[in-house]
PDB file of C-alpha atoms in Angstrom:
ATOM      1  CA  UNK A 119     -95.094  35.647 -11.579  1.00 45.00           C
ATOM      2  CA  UNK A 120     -96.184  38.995 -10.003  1.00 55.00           C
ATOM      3  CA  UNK A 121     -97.595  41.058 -12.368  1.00 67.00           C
ATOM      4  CA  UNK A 122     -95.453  44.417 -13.270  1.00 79.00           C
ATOM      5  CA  UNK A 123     -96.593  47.481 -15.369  1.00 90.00           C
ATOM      6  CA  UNK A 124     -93.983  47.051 -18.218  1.00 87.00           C
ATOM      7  CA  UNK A 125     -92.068  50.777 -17.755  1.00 94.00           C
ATOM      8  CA  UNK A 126     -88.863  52.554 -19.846  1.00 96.00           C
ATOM      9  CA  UNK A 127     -88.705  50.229 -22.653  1.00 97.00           C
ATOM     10  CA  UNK A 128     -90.896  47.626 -23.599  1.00 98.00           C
ATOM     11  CA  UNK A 129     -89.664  44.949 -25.697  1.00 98.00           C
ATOM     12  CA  UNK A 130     -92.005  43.981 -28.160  1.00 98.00           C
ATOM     13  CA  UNK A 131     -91.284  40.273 -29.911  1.00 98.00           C
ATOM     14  CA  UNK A 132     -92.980  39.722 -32.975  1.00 98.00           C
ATOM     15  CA  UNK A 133     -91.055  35.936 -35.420  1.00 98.00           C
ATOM     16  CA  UNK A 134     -92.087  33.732 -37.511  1.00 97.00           C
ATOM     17  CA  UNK A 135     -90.850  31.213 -35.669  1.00 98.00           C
ATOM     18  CA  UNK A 136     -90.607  30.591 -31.392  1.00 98.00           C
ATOM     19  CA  UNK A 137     -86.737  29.526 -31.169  1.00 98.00           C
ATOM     20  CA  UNK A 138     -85.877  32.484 -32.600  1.00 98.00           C
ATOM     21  CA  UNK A 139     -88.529  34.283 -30.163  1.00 98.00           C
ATOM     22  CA  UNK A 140     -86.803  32.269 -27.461  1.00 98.00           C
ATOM     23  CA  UNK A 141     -83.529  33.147 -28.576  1.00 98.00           C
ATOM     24  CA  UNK A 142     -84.018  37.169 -28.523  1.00 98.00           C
ATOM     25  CA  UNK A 143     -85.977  37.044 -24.876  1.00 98.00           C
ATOM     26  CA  UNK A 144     -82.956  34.926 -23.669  1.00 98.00           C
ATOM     27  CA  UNK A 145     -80.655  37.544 -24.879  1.00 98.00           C
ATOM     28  CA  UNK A 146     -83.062  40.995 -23.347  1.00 97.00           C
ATOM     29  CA  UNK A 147     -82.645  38.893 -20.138  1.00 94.00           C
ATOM     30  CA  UNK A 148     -80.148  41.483 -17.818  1.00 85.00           C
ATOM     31  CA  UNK A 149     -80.668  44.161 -20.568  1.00 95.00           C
ATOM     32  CA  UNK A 150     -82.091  47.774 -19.848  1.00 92.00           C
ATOM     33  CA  UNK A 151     -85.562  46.707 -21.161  1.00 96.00           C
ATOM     34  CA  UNK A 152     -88.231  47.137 -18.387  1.00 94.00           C
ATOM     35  CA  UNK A 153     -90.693  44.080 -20.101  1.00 97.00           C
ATOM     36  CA  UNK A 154     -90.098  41.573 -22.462  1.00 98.00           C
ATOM     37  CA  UNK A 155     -93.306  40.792 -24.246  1.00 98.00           C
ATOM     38  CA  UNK A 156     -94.096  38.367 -26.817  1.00 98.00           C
ATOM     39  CA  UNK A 157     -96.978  38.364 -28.995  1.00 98.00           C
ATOM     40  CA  UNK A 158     -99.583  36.074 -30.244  1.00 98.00           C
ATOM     41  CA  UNK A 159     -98.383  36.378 -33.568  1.00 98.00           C
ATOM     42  CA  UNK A 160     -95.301  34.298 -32.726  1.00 98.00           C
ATOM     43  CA  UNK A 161     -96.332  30.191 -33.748  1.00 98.00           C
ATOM     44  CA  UNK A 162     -96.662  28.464 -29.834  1.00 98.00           C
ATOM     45  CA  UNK A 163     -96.762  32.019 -27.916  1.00 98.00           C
ATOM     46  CA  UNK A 164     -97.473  30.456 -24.517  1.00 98.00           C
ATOM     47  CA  UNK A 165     -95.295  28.105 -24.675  1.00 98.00           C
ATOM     48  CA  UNK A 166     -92.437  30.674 -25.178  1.00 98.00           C
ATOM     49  CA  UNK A 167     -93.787  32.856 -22.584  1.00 98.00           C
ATOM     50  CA  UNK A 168     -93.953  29.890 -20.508  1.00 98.00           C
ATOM     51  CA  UNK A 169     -89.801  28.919 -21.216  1.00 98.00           C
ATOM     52  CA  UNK A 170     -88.563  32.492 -20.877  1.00 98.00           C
ATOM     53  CA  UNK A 171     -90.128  32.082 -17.363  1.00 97.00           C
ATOM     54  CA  UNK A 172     -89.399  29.085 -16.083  1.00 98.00           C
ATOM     55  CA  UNK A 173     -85.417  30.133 -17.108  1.00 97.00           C
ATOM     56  CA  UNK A 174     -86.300  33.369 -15.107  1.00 96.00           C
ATOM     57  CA  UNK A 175     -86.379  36.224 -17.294  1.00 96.00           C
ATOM     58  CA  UNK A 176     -88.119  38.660 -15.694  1.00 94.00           C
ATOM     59  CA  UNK A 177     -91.362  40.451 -16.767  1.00 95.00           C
ATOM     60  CA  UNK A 178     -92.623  38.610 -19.451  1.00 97.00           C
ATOM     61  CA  UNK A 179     -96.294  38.904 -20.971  1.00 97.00           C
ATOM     62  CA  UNK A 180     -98.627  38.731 -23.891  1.00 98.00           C
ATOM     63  CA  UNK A 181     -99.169  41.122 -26.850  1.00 98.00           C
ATOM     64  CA  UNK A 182    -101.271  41.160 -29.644  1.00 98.00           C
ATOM     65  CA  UNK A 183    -103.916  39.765 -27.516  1.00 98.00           C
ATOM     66  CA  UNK A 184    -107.415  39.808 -28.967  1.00 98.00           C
ATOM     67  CA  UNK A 185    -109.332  37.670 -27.015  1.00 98.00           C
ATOM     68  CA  UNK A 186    -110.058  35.611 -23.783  1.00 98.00           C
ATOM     69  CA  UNK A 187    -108.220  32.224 -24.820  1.00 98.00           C
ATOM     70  CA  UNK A 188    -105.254  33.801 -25.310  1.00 98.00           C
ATOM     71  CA  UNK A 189    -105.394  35.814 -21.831  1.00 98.00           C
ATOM     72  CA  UNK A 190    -106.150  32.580 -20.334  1.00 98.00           C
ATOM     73  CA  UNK A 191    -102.765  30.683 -22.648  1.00 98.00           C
ATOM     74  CA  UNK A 192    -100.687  34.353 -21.122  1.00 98.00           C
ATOM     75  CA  UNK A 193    -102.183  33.431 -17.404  1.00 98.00           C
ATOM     76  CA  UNK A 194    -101.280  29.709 -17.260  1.00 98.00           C
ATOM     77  CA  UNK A 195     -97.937  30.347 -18.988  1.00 98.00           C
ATOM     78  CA  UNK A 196     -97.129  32.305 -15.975  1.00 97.00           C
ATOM     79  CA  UNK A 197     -97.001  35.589 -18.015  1.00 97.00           C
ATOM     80  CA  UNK A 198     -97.351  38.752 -16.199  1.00 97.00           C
ATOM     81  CA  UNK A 199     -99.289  41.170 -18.090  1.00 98.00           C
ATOM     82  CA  UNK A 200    -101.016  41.559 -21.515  1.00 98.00           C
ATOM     83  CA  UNK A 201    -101.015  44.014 -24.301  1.00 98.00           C
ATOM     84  CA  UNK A 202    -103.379  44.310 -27.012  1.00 98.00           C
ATOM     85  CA  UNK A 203    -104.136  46.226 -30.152  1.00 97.00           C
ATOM     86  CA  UNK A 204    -107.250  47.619 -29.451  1.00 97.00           C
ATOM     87  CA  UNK A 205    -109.686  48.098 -26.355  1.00 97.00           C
ATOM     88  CA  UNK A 206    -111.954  44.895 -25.782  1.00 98.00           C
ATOM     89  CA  UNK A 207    -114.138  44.581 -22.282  1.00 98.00           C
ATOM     90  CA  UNK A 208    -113.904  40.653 -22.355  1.00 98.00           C
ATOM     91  CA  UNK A 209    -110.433  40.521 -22.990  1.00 98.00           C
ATOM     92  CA  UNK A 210    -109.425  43.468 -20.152  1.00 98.00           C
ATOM     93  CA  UNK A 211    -112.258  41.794 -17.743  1.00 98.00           C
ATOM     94  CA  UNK A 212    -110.694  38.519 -18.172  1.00 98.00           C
ATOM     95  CA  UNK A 213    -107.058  39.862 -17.476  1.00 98.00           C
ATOM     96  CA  UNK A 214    -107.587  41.887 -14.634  1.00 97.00           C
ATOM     97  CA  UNK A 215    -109.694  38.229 -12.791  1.00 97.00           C
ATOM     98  CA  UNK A 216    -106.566  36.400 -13.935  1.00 97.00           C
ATOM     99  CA  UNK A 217    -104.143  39.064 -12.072  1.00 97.00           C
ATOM    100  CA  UNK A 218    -102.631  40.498 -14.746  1.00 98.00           C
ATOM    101  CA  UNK A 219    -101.565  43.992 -15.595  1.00 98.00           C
ATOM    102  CA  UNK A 220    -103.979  45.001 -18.706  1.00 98.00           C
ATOM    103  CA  UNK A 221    -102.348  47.410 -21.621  1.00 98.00           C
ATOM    104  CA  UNK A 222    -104.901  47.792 -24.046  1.00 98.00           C
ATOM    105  CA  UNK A 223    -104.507  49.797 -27.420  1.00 98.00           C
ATOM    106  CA  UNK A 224    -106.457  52.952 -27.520  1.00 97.00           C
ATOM    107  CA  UNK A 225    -106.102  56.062 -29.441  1.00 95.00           C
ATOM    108  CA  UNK A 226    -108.450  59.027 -28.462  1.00 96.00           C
ATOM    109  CA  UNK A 227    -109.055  60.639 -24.848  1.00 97.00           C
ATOM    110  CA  UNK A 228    -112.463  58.730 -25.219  1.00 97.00           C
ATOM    111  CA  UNK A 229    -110.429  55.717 -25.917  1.00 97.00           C
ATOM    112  CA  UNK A 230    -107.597  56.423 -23.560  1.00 98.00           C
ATOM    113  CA  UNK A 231    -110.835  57.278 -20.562  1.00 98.00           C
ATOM    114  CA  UNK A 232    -113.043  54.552 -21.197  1.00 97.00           C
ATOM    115  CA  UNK A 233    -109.923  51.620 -20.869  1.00 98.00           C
ATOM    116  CA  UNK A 234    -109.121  52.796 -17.947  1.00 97.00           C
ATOM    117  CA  UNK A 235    -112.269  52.848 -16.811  1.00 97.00           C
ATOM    118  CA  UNK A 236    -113.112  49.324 -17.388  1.00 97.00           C
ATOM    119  CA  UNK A 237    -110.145  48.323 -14.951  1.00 97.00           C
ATOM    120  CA  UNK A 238    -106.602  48.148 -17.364  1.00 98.00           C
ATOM    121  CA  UNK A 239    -103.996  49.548 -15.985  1.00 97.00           C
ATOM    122  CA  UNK A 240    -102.929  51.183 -18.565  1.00 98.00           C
ATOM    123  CA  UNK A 241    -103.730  52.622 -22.261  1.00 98.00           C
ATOM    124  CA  UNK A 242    -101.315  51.851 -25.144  1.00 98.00           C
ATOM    125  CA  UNK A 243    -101.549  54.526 -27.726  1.00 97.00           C
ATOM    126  CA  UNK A 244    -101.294  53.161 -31.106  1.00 94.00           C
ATOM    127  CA  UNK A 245     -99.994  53.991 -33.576  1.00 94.00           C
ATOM    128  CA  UNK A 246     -98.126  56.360 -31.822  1.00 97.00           C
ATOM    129  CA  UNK A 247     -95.803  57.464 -34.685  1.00 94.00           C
ATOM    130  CA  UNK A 248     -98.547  57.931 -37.218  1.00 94.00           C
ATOM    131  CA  UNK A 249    -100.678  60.470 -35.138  1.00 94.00           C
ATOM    132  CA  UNK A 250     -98.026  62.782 -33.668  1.00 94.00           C
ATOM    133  CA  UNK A 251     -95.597  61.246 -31.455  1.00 97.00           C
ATOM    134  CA  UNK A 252     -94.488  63.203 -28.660  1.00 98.00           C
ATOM    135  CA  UNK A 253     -96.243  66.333 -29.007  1.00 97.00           C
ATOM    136  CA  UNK A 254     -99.612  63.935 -29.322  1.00 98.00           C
ATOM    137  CA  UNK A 255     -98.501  62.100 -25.583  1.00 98.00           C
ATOM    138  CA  UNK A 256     -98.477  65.410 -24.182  1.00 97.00           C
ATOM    139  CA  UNK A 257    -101.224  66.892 -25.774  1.00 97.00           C
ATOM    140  CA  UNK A 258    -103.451  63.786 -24.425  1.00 97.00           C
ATOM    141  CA  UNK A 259    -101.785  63.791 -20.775  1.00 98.00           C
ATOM    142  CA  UNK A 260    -102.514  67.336 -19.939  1.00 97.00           C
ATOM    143  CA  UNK A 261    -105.736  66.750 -19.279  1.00 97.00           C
ATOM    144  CA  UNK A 262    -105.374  63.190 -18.321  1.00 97.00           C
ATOM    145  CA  UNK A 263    -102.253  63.265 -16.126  1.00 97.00           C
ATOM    146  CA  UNK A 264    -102.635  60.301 -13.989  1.00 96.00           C
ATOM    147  CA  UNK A 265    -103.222  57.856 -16.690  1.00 96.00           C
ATOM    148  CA  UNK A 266    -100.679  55.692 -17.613  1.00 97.00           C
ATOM    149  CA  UNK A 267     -99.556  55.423 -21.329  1.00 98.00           C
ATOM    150  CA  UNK A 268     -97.582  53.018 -22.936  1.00 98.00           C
ATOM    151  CA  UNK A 269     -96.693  54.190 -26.593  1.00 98.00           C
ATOM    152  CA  UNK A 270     -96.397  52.065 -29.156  1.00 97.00           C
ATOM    153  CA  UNK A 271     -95.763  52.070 -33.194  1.00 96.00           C
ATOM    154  CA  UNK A 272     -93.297  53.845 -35.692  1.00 94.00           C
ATOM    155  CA  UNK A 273     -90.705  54.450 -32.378  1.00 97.00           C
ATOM    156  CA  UNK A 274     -87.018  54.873 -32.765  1.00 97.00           C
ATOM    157  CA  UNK A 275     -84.425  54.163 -30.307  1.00 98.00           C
ATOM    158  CA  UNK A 276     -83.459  57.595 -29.671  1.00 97.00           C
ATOM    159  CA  UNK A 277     -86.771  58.775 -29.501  1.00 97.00           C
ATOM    160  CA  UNK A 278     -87.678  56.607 -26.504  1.00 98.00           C
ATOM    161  CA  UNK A 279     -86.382  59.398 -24.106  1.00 97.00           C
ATOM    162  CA  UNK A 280     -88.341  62.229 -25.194  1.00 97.00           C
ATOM    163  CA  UNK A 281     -91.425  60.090 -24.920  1.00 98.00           C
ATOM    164  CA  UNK A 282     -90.542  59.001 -21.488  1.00 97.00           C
ATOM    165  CA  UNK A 283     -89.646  62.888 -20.533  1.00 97.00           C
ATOM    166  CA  UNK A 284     -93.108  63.947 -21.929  1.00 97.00           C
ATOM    167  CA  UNK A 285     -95.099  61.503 -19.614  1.00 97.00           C
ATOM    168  CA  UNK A 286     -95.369  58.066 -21.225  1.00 98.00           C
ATOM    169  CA  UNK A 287     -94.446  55.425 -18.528  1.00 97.00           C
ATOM    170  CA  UNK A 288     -92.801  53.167 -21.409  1.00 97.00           C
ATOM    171  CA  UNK A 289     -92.431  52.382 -25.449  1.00 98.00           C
ATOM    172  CA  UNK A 290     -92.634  50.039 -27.644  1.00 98.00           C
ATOM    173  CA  UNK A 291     -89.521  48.915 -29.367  1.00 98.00           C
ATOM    174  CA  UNK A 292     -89.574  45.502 -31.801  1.00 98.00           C
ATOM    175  CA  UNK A 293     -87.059  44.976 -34.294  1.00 97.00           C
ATOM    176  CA  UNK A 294     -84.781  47.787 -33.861  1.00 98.00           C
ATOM    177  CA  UNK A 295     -83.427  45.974 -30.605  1.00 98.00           C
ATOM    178  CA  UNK A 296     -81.732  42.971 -32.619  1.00 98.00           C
ATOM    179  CA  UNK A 297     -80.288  42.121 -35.927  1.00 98.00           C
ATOM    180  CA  UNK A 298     -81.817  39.473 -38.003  1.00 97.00           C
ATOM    181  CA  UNK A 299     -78.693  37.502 -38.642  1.00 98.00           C
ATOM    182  CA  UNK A 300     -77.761  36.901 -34.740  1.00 98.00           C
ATOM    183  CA  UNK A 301     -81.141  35.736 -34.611  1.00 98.00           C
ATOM    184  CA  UNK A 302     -80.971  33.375 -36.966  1.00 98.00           C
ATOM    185  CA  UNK A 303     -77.806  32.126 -36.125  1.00 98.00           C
ATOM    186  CA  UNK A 304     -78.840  31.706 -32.462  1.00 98.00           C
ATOM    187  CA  UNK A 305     -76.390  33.712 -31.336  1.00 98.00           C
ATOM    188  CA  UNK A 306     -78.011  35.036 -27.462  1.00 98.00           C
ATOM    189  CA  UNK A 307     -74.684  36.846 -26.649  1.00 98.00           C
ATOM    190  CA  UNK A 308     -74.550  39.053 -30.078  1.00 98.00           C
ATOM    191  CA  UNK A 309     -78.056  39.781 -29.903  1.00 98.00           C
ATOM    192  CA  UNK A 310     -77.784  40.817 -26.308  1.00 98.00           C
ATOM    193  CA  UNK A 311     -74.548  42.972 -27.287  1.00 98.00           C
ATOM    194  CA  UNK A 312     -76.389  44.481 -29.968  1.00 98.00           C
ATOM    195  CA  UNK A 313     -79.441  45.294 -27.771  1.00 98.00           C
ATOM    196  CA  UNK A 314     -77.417  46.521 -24.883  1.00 97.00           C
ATOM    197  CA  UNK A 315     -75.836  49.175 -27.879  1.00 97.00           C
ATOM    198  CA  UNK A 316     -79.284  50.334 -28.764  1.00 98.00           C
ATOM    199  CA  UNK A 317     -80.533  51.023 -25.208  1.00 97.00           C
ATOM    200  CA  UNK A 318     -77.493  52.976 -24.308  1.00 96.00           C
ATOM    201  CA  UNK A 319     -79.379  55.218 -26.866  1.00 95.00           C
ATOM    202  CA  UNK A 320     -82.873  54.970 -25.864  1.00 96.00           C
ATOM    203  CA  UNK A 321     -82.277  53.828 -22.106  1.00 85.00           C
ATOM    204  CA  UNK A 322     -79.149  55.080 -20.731  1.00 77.00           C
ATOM    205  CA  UNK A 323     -78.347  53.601 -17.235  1.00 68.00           C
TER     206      UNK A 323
END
């Protein structure tokens, strides 16, 4: 799968269990969200990267990804890209050799400057919500206006625009994009109803 810097709203997957992983990616699939991504907290996360791509949703990748093995498990389960809490020169050298699109977590300039500079292309803030939101993204991009941010942490739907509109080429949203019930129930059509409700607010079409 060609690798794609995730953009508007990333869609962050984060279960305790893969069907019901499987069962929210299914239902993003033809949503408004620009990347589906599932992390490594999920039990067997290749292997639901690897069935959300093989039944052709587009844009999925890693998060949560901490070191090589996993970028290698994200590569060979056809994932496109891979997002990770922090900043780690293994883990972005080993993406960027396996041809993927590298998000690492950073939080300073420093941060933002130096994981950019070792070849991601991009720099997820984090924790976004806990360090200024919006006013932080643009305080940090007026000096640094070519690199791209993902944002990530404490992010409501309707906030999602203002980030984008102050720079940030996408955000983070998890849980707010489904209800726990459809999910368990296995219900792909109500959680892709409900989702398709919440990005009319944060990703109007």
């Amino acid at each position: 799968m060609a690798a794609t810097l995730p953009r508007g709203v990333l869609a962050v997957i984060r279960t305790t269990s893969a069907e019901h992983a499987l069962t929210i990616g299914r239902a993003l699939a033809g949503t408004g969200v620009g990347a589906v991504e599932v992390t490594f907290t999920v039990p067997d996360a290749a292997g639901v990267i690897a069935r959300l791509v093989k039944e052709g949703v587009p844009n999925v990748g890693g998060g949560t990804v901490r070191t090589v093995g996993q970028v290698r498990e994200c590569a060979e389960a056809g994932g496109g890209f891979v997002v990770s809490p922090h900043t780690d020169a293994e883990v972005v050298r080993a993406g960027v050799e396996a041809g993927l699109v590298v998000v690492p977590g950073a939080l300073t300039p420093s941060e933002v400057v130096a994981a950019v500079g070792m070849g991601a292309h991009a720099a997820k803030v984090f924790p976004i919500g806990a360090v200024g939101g919006v006013g932080y993204v643009r305080s940090v991009l007026e000096p640094l206006p070519d690199v791209p941010l993902v944002v990530s942490g404490g992010i409501a739907p309707e906030e999602v625009p203002e980030y984008l509109a102050a720079g940030a080429v996408a955000a983070c949203l998890g849980k707010a994009l489904w209800r726990e019930e459809d999910v368990v129930a296995g219900d792909v059509e109500a959680v892709r109803r409900y989702a398709d409700a919440v990005l009319d607010v944060a990703a109007p079409r």
